[in-house]
PDB file of N, CA and C in Angstrom:
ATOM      1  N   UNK A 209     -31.858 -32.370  82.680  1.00 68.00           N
ATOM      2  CA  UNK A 209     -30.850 -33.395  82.480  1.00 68.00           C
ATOM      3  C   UNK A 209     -29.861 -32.893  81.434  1.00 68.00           C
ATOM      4  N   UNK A 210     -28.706 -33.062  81.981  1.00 78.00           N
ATOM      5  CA  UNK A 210     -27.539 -32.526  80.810  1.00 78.00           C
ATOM      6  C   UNK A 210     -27.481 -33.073  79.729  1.00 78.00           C
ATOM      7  N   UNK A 211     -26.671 -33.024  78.461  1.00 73.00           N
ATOM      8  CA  UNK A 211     -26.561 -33.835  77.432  1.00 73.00           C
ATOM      9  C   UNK A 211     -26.086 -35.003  77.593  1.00 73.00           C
ATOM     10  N   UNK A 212     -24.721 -34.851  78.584  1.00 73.00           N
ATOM     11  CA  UNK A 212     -24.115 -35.978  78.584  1.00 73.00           C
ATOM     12  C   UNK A 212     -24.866 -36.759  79.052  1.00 73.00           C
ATOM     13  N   UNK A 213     -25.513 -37.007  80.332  1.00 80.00           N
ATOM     14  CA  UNK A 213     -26.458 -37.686  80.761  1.00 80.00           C
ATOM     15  C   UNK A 213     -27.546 -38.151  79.692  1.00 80.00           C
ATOM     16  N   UNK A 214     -27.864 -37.682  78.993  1.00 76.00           N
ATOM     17  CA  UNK A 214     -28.928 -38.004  77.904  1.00 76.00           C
ATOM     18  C   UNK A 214     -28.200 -38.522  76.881  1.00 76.00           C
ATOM     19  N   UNK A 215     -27.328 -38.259  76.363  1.00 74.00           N
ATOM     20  CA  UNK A 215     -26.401 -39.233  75.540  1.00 74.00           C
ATOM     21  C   UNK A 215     -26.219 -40.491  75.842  1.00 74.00           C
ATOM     22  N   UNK A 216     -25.812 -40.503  77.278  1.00 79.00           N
ATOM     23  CA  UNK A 216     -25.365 -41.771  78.063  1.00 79.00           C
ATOM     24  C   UNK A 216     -25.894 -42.708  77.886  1.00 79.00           C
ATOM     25  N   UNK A 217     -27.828 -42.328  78.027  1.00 83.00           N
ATOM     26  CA  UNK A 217     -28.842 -43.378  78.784  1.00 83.00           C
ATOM     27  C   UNK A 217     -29.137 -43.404  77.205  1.00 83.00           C
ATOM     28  N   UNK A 218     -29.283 -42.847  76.179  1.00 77.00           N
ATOM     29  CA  UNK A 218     -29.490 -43.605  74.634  1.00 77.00           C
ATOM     30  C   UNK A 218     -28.466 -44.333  74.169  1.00 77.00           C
ATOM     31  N   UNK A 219     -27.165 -44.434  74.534  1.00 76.00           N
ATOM     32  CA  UNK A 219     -26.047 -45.183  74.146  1.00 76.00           C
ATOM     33  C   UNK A 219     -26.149 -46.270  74.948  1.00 76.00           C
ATOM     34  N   UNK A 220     -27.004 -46.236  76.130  1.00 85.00           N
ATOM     35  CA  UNK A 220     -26.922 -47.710  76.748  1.00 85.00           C
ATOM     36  C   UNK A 220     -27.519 -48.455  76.309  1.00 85.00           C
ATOM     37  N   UNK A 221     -28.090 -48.110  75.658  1.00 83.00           N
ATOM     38  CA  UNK A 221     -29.772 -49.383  74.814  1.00 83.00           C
ATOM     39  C   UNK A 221     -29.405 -49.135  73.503  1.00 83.00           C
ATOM     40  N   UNK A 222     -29.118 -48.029  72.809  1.00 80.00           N
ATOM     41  CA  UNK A 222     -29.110 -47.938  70.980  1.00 80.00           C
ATOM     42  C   UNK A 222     -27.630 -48.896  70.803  1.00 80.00           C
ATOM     43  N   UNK A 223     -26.647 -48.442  71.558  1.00 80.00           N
ATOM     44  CA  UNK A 223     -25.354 -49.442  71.105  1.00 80.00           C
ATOM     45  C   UNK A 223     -25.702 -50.914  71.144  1.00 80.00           C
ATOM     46  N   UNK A 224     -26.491 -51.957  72.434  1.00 86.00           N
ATOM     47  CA  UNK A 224     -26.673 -52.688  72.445  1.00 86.00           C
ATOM     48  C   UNK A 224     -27.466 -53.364  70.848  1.00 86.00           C
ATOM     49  N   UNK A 225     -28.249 -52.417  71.096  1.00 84.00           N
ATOM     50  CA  UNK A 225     -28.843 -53.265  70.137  1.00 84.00           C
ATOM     51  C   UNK A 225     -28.549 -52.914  68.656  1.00 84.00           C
ATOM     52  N   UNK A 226     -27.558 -52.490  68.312  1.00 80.00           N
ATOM     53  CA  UNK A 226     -26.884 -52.041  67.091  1.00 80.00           C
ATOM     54  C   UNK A 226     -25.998 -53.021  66.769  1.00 80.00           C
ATOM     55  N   UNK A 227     -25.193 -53.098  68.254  1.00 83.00           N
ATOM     56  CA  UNK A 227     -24.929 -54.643  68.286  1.00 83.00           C
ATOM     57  C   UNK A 227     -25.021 -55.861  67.543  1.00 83.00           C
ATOM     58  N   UNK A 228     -26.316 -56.247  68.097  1.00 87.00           N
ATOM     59  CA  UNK A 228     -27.149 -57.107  67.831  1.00 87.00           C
ATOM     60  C   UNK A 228     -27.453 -57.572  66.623  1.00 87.00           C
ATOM     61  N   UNK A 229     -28.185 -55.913  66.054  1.00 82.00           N
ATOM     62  CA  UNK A 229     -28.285 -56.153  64.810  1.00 82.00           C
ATOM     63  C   UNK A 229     -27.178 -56.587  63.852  1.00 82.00           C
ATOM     64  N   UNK A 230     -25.976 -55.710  63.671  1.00 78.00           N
ATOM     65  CA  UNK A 230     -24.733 -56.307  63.180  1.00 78.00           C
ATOM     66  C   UNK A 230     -24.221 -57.376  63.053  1.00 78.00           C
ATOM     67  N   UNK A 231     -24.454 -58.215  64.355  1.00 86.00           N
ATOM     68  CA  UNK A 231     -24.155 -59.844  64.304  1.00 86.00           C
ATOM     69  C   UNK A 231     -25.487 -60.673  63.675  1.00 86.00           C
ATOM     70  N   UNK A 232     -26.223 -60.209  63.749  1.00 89.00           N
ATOM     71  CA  UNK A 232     -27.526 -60.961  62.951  1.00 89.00           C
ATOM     72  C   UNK A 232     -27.491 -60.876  61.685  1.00 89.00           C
ATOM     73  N   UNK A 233     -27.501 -59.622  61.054  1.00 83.00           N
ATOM     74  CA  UNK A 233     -27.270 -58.982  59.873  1.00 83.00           C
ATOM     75  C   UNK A 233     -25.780 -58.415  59.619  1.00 83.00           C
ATOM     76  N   UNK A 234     -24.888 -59.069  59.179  1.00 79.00           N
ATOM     77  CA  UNK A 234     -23.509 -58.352  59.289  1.00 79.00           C
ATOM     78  C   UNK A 234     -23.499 -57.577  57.389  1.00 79.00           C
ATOM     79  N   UNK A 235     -23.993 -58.258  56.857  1.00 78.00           N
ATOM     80  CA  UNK A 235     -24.271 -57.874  55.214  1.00 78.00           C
ATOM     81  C   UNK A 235     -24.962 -57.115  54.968  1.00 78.00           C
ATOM     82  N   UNK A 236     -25.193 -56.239  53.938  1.00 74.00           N
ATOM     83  CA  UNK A 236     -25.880 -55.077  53.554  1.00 74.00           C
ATOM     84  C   UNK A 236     -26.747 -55.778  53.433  1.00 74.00           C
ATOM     85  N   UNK A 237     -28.220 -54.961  54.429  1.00 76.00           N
ATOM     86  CA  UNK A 237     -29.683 -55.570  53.678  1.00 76.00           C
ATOM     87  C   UNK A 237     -30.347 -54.867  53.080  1.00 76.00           C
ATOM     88  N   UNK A 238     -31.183 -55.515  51.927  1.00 81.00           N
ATOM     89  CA  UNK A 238     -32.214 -54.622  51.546  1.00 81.00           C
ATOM     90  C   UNK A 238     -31.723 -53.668  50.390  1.00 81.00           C
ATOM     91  N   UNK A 239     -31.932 -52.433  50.885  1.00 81.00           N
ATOM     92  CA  UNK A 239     -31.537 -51.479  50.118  1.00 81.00           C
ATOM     93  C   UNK A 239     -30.001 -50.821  50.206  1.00 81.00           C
ATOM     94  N   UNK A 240     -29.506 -51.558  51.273  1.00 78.00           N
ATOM     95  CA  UNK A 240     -28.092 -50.772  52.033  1.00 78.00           C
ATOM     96  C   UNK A 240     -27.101 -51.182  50.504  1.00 78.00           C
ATOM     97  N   UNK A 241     -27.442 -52.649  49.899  1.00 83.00           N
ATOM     98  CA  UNK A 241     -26.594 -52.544  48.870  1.00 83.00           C
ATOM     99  C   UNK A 241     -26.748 -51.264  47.992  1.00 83.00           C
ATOM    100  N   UNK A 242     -27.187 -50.650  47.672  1.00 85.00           N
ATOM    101  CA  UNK A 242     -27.270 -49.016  47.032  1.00 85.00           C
ATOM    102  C   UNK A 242     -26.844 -48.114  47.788  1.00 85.00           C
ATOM    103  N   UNK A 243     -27.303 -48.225  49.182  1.00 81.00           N
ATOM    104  CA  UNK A 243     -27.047 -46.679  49.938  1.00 81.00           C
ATOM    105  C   UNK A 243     -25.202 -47.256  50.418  1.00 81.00           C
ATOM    106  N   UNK A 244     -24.961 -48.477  50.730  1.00 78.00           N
ATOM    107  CA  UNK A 244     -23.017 -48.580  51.318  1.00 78.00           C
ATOM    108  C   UNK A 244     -22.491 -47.914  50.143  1.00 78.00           C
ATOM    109  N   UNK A 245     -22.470 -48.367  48.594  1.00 83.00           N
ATOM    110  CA  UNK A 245     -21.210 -47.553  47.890  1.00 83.00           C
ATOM    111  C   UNK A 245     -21.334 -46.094  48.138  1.00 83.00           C
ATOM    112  N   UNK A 246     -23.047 -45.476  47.742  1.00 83.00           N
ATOM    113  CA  UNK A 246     -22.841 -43.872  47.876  1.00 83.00           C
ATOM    114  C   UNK A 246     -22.017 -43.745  49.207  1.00 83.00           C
ATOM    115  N   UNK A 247     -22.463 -43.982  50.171  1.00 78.00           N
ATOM    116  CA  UNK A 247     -22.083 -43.531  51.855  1.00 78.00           C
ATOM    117  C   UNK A 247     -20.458 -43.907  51.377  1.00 78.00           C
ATOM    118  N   UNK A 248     -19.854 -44.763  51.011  1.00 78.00           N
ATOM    119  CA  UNK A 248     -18.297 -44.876  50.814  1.00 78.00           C
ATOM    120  C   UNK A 248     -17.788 -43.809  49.879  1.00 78.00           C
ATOM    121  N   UNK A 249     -18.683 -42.972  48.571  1.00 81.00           N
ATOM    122  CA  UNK A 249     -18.675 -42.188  48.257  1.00 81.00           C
ATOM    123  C   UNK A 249     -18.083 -40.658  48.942  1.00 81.00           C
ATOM    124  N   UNK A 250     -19.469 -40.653  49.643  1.00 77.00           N
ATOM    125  CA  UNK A 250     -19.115 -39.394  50.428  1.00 77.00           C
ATOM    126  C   UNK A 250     -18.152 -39.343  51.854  1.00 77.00           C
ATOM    127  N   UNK A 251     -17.886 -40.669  52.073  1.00 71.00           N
ATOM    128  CA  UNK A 251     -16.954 -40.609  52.764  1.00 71.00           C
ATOM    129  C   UNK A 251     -15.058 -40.457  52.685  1.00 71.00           C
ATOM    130  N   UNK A 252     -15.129 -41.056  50.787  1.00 75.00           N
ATOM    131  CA  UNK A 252     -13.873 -40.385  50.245  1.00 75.00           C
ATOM    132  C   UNK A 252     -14.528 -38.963  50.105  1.00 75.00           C
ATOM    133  N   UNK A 253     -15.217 -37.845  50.298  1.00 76.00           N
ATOM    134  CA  UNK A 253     -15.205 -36.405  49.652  1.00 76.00           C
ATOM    135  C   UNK A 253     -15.618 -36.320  48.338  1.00 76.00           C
ATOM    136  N   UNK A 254     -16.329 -37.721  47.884  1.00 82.00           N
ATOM    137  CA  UNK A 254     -16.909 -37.333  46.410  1.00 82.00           C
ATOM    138  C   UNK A 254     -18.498 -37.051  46.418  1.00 82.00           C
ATOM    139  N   UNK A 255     -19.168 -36.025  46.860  1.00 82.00           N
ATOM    140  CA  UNK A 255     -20.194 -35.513  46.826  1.00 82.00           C
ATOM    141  C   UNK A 255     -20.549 -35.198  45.743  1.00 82.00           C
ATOM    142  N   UNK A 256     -20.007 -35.393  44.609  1.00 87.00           N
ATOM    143  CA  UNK A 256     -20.707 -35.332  42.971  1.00 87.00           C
ATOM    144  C   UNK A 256     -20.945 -36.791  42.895  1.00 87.00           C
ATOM    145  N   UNK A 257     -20.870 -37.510  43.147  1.00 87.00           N
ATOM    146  CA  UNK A 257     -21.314 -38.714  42.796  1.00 87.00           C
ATOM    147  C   UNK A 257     -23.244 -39.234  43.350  1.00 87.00           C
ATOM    148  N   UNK A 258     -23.884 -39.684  42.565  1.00 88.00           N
ATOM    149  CA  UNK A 258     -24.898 -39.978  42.870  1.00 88.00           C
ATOM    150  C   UNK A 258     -25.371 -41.216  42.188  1.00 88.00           C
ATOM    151  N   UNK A 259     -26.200 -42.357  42.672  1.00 89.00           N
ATOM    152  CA  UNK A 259     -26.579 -43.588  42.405  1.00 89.00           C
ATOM    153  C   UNK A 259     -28.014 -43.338  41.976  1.00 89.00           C
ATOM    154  N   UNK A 260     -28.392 -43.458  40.638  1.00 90.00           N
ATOM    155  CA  UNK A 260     -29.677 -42.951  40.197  1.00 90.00           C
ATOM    156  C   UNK A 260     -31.021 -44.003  40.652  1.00 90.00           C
ATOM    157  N   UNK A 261     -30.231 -45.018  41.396  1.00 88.00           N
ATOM    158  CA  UNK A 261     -31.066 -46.205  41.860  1.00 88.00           C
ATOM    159  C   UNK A 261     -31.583 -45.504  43.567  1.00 88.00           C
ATOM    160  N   UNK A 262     -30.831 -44.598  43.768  1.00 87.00           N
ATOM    161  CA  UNK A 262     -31.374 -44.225  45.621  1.00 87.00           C
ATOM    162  C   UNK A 262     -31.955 -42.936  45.357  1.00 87.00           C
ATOM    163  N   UNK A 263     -33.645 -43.189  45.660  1.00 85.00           N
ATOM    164  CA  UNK A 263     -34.863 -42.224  45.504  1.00 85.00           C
ATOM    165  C   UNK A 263     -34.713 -41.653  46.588  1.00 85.00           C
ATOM    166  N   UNK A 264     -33.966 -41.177  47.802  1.00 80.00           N
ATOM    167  CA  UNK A 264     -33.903 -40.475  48.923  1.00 80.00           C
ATOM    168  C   UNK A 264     -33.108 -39.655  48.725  1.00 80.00           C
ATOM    169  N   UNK A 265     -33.239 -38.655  49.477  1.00 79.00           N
ATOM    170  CA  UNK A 265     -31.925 -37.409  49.689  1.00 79.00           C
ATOM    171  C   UNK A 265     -31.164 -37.769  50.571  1.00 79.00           C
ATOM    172  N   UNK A 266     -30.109 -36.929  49.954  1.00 79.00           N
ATOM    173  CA  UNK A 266     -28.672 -37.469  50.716  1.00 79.00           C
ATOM    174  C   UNK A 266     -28.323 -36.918  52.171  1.00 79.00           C
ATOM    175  N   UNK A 267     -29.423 -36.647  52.697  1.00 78.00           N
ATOM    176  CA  UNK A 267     -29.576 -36.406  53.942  1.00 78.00           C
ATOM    177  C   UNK A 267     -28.829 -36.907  55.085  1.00 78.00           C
ATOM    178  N   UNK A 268     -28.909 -38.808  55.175  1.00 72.00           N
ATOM    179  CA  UNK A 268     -28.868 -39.510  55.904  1.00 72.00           C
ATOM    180  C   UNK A 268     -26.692 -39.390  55.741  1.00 72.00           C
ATOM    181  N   UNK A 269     -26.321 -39.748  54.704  1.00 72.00           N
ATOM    182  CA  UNK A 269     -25.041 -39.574  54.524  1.00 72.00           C
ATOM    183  C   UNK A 269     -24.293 -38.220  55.224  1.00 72.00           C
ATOM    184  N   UNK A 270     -24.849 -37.104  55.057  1.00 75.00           N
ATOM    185  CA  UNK A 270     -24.624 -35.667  55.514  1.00 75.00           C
ATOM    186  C   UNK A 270     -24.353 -36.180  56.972  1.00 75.00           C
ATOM    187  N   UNK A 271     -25.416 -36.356  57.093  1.00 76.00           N
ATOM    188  CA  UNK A 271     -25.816 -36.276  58.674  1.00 76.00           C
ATOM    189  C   UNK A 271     -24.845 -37.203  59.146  1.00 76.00           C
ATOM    190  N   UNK A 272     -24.486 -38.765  59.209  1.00 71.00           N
ATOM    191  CA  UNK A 272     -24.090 -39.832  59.420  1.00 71.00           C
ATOM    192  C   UNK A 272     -22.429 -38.953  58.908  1.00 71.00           C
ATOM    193  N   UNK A 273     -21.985 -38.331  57.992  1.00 72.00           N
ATOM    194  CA  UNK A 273     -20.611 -38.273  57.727  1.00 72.00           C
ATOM    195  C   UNK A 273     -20.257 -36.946  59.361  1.00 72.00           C
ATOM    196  N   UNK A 274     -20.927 -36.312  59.256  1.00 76.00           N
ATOM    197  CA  UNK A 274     -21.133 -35.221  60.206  1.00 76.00           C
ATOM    198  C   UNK A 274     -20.792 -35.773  61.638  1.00 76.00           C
ATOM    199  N   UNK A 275     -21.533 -36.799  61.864  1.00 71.00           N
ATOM    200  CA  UNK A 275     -21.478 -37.526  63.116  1.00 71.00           C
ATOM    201  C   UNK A 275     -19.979 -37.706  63.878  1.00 71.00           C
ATOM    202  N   UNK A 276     -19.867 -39.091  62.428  1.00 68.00           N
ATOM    203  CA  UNK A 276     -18.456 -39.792  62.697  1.00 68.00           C
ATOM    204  C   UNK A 276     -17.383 -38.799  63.005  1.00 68.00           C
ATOM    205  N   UNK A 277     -17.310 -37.448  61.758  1.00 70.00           N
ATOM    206  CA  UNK A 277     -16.304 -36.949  62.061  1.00 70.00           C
ATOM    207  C   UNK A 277     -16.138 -36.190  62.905  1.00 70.00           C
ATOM    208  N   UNK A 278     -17.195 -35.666  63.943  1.00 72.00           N
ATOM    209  CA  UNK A 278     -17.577 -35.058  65.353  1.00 72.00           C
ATOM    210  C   UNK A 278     -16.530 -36.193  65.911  1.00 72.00           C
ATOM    211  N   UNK A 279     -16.678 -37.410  65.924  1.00 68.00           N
ATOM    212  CA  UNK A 279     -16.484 -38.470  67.047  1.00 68.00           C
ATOM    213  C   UNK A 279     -15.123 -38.480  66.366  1.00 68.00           C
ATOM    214  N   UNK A 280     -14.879 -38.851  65.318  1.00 65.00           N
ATOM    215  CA  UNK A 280     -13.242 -39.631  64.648  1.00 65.00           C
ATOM    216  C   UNK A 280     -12.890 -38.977  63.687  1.00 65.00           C
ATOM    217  N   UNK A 281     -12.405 -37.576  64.467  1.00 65.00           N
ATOM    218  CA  UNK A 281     -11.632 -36.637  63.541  1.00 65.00           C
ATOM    219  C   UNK A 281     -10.409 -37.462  62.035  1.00 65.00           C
ATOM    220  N   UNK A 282      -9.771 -38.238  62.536  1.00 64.00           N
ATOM    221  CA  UNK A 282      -9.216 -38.487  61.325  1.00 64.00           C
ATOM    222  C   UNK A 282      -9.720 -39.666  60.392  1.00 64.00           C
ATOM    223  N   UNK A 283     -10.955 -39.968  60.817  1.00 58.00           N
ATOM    224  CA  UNK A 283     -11.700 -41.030  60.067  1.00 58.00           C
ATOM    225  C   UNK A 283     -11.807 -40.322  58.674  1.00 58.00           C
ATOM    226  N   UNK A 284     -12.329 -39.040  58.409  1.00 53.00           N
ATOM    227  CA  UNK A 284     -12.198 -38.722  57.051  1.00 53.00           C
ATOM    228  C   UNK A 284     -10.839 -38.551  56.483  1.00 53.00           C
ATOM    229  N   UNK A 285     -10.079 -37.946  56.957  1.00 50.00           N
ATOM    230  CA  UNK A 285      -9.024 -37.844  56.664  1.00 50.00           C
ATOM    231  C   UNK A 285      -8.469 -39.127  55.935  1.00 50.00           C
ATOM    232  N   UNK A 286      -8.880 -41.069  56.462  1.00 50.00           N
ATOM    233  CA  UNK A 286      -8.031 -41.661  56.071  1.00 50.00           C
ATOM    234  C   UNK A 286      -8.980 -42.151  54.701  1.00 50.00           C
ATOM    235  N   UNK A 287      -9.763 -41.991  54.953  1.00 51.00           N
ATOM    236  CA  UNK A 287     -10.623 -42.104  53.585  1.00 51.00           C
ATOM    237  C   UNK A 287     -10.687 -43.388  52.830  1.00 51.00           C
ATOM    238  N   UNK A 288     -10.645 -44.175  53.988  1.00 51.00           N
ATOM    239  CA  UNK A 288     -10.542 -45.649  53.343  1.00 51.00           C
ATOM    240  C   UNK A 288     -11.452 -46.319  54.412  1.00 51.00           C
ATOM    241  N   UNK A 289     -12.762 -46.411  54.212  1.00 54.00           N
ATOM    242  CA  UNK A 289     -13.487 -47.261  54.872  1.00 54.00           C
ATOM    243  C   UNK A 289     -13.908 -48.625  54.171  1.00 54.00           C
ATOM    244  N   UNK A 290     -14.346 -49.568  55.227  1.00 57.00           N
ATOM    245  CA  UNK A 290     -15.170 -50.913  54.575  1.00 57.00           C
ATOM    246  C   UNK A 290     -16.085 -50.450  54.333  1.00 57.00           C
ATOM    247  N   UNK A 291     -16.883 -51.463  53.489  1.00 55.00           N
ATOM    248  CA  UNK A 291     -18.287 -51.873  53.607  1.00 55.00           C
ATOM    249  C   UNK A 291     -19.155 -52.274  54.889  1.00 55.00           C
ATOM    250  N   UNK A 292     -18.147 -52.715  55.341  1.00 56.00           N
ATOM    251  CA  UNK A 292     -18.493 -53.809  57.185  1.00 56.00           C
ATOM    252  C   UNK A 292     -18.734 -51.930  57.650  1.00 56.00           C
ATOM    253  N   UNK A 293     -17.820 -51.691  58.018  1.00 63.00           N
ATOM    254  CA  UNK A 293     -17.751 -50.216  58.851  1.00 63.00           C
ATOM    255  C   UNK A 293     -18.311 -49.386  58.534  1.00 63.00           C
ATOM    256  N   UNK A 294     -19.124 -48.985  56.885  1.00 65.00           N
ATOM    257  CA  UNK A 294     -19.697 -48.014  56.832  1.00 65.00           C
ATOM    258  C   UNK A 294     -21.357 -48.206  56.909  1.00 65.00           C
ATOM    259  N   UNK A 295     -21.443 -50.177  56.556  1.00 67.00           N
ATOM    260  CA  UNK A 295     -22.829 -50.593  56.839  1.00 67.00           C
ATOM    261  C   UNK A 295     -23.484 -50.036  58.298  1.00 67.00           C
ATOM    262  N   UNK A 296     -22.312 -50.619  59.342  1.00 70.00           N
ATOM    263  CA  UNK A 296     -22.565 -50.370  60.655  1.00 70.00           C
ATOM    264  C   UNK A 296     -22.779 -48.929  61.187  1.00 70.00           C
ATOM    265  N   UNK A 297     -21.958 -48.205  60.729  1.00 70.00           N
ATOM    266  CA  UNK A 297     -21.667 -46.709  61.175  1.00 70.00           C
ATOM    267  C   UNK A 297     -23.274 -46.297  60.764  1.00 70.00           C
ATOM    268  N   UNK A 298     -24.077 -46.855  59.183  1.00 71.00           N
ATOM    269  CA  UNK A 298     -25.362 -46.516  59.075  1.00 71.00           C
ATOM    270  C   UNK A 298     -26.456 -46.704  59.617  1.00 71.00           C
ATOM    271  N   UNK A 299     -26.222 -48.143  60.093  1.00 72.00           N
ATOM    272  CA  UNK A 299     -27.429 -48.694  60.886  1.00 72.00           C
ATOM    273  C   UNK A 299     -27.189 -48.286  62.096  1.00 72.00           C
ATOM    274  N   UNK A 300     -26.266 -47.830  62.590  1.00 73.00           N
ATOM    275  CA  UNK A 300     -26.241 -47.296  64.317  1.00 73.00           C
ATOM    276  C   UNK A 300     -26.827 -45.626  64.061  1.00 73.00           C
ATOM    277  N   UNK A 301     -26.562 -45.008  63.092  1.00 71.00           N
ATOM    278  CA  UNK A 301     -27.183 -43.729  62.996  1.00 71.00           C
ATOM    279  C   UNK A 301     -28.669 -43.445  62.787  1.00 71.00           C
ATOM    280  N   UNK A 302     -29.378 -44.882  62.016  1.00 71.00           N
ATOM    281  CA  UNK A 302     -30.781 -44.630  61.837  1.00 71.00           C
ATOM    282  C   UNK A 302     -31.494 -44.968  63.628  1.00 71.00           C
ATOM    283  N   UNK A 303     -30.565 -45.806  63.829  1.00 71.00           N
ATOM    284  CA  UNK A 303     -30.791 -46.566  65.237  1.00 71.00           C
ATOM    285  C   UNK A 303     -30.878 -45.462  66.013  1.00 71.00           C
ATOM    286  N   UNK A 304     -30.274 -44.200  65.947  1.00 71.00           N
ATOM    287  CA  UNK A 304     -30.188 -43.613  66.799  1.00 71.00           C
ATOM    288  C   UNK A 304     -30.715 -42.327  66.852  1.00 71.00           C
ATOM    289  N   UNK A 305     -31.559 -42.044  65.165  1.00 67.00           N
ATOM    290  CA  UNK A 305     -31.941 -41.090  64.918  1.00 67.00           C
ATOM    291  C   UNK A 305     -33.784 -41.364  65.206  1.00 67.00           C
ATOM    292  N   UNK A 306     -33.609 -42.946  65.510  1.00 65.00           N
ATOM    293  CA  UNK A 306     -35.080 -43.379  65.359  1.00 65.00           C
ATOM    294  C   UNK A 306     -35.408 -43.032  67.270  1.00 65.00           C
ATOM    295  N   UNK A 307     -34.615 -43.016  67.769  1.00 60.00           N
ATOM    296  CA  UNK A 307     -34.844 -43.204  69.287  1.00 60.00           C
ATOM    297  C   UNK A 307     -35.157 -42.113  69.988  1.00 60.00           C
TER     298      UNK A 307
END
């Protein structure tokens, strides 16, 4: 099975329910209040910045900034994201890294 094909059939079920989640949960939960500013961090290009409150490596940000800008070349470029947009952009990446 090609990629695209395999892309396809995880975007038909992970988007849905990313969805979902978003309208249920539209607010940072949990811990996301710590991990949204870093992730808005590294999404202006400030990779010296670190939140001494988030015990994880900055893995998930790498990876998740990596993504978007595969998909939305000038998304870094404008360097002005929400909170709404970068919550979501996170929870669709764990969503999709979990699948």
């Amino acid at each position: 099975m090609g990629r695209v094909a395999v892309a396809a059939i995880v975007s038909s079920w992970v988007v849905p329910i990313s969805l979902l989640v978003n309208a249920i949960v539209p607010d940072p939960y949990m811990d996301e209040i710590f991990h949204i500013p870093q992730a808005q961090q590294y999404c202006r290009g400030n990779f010296g910045s670190w939140d001494p409150m988030i015990t994880t490596p900055p893995g998930l940000y790498c990876l998740s900034l990596a993504h978007v800008a595969s998909l939305f070349p000038g998304f870094y470029s404008a360097q002005a994201a929400s909170s709404f947009l970068i919550c979501a952009l996170l929870q669709f990446f764990d969503q999709l890294m979990v699948s």
